[in-house]
PDB file of C-alpha atoms in Angstrom:
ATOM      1  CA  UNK A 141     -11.329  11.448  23.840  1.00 64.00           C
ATOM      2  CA  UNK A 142      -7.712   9.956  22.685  1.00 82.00           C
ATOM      3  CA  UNK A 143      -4.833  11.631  23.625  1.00 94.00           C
ATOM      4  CA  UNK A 144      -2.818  10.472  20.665  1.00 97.00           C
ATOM      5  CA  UNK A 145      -1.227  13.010  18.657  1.00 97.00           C
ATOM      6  CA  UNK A 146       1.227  11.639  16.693  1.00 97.00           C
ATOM      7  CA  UNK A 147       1.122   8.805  14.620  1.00 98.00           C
ATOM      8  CA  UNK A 148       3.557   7.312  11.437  1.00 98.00           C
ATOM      9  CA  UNK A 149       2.263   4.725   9.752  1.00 98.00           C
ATOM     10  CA  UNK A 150       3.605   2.202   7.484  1.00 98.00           C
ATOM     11  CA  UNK A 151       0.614   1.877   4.681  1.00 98.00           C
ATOM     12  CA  UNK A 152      -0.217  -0.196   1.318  1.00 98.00           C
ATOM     13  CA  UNK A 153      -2.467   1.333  -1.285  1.00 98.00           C
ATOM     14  CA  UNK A 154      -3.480   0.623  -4.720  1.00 97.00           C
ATOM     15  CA  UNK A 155      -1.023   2.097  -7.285  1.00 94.00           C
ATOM     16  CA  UNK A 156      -4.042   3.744  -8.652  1.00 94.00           C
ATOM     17  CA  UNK A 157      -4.680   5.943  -5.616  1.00 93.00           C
ATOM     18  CA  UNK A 158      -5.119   9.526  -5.722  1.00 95.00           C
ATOM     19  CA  UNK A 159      -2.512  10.611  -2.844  1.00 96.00           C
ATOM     20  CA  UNK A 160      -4.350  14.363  -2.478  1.00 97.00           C
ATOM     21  CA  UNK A 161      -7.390  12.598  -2.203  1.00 97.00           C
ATOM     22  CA  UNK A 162      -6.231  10.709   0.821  1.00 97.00           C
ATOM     23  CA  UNK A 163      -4.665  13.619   2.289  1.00 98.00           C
ATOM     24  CA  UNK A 164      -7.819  15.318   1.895  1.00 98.00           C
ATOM     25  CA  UNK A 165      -9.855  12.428   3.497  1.00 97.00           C
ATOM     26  CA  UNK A 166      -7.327  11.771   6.435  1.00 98.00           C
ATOM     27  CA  UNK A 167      -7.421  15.627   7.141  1.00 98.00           C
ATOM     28  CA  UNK A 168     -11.038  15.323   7.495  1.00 98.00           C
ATOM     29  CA  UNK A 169     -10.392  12.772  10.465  1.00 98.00           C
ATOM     30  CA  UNK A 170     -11.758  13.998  14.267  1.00 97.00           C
ATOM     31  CA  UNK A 171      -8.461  15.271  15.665  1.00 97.00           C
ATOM     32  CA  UNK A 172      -6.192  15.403  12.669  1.00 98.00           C
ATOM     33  CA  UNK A 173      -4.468  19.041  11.944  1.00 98.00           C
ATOM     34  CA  UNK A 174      -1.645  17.485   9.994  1.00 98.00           C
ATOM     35  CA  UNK A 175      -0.790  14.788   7.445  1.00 98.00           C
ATOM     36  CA  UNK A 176       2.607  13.983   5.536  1.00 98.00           C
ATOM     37  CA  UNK A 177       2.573  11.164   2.790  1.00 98.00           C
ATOM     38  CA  UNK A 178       5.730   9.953   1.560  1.00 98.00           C
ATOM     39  CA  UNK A 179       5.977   7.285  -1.272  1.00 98.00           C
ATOM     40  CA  UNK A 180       8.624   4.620  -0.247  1.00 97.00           C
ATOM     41  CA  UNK A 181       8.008   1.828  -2.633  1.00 96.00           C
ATOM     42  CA  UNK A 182       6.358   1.568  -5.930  1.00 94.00           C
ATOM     43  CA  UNK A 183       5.042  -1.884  -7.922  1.00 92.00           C
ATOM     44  CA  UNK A 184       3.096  -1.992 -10.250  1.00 93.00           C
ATOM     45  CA  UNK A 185      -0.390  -2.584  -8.535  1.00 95.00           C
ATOM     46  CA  UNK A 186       0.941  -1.045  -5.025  1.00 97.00           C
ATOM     47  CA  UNK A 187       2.088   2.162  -3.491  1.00 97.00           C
ATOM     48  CA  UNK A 188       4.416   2.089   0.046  1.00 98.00           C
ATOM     49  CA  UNK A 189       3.571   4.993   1.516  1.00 98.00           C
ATOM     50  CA  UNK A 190       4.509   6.532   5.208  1.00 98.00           C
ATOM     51  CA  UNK A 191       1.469   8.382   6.704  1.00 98.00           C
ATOM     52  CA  UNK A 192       2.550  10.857   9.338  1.00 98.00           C
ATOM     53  CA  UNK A 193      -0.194  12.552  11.189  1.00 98.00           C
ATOM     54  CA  UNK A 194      -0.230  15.105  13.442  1.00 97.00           C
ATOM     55  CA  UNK A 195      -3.133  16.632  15.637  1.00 97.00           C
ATOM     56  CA  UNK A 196      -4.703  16.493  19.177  1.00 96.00           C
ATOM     57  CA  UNK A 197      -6.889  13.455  20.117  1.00 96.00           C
ATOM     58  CA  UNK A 198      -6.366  12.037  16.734  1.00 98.00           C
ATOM     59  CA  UNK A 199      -9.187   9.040  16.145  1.00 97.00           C
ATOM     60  CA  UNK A 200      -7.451   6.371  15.387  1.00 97.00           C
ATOM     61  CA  UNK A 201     -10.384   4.385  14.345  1.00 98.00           C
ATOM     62  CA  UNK A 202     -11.869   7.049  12.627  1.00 98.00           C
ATOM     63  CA  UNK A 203      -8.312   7.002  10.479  1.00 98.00           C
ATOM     64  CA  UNK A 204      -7.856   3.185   9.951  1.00 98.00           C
ATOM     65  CA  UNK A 205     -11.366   3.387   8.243  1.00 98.00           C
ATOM     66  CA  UNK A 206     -10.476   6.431   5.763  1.00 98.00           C
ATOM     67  CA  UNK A 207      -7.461   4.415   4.363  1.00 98.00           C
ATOM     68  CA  UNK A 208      -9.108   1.436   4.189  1.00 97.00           C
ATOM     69  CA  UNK A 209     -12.140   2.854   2.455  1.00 96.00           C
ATOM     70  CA  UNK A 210     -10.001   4.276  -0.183  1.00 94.00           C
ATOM     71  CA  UNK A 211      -8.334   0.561  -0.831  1.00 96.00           C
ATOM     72  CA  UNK A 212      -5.355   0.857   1.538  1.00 97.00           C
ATOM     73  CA  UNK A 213      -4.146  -1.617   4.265  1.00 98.00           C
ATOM     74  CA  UNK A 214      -2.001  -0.472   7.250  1.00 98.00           C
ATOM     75  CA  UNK A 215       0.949  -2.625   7.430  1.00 98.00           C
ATOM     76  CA  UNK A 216       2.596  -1.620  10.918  1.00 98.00           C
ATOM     77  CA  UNK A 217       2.468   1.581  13.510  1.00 98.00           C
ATOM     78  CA  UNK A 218       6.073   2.367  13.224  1.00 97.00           C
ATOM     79  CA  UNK A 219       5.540   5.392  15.881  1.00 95.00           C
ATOM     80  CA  UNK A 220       2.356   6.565  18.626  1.00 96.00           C
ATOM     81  CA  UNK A 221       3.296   9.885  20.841  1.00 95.00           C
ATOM     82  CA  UNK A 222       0.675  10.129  23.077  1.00 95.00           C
ATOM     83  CA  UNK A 223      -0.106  12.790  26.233  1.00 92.00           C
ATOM     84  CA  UNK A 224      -0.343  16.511  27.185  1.00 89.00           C
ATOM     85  CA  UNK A 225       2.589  17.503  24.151  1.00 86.00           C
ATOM     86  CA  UNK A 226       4.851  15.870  21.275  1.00 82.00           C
ATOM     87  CA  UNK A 227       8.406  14.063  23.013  1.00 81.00           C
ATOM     88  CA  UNK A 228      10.267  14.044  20.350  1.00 78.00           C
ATOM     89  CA  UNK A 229      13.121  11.004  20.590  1.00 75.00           C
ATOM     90  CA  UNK A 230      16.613  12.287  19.262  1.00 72.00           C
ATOM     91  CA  UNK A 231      18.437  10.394  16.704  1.00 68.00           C
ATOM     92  CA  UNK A 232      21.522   9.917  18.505  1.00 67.00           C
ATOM     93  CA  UNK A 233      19.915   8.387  21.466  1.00 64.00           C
ATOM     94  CA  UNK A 234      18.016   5.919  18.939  1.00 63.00           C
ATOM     95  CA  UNK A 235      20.877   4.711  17.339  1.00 65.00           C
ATOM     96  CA  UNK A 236      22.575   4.272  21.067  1.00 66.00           C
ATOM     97  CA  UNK A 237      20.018   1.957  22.231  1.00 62.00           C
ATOM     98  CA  UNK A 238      20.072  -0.526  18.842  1.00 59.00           C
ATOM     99  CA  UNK A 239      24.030  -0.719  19.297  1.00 59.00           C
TER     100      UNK A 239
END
C-alpha cells in the first residue's frame, strides 16, 4: 500500500473537459478522500489546471490513468507528502530557502 497522501499536480486537459467529471473520476481513485481543481491557464484547445489531492495511500497509478483516460497529460508533480500524517511546509521558510 502507498503511503502518499498528498499530491499537487500540474495537469493539461482538453478545453472541452468536463472538470466535475474529473473530480468525480479522481474521487473514485483507491485512496483518494479529497480533490481540488483549479484552472490556471486557458487556450483555446487546453485547460491548465492544478490537481490537489488529498487521502491516505493515494494510488498514484491508479490516478495518472483517470486523467489520462479523460484526455489529460500530467505536466510536473509540483508537491508529494508522504508518511504517517500531512507536514505542512510554511511559506516563510519557503521563500527563505529560494533567497
Amino acid at each position: 500500500m502507498s503511503n502518499i497522501r498528498r499530491l499537487i499536480l500540474d495537469v493539461d486537459v482538453p478545453s472541452s473537459a468536463h472538470l466535475m467529471d474529473l473530480a468525480q473520476t479522481l474521487t473514485e481513485v483507491a485512496g483518494v478522500k479529497a480533490v481540488n481543481i483549479t484552472v490556471t491557464d486557458t487556450d483555446v484547445d487546453v485547460l491548465g489546471l492544478l490537481i490537489v489531492v488529498d487521502g491516505v495511500g493515494i494510488d498514484y497509478k491508479a490516478l495518472e490513468e483517470s486523467i489520462t483516460s479523460m484526455g489529460g497529460a500530467i505536466r510536473s508533480i509540483d508537491q508529494v507528502i508522504a508518511g504517517e500524517y500531512v507536514l505542512d511546509l510554511d511559506a516563510k521558510k519557503l521563500k527563505d530557502v529560494g533567497d
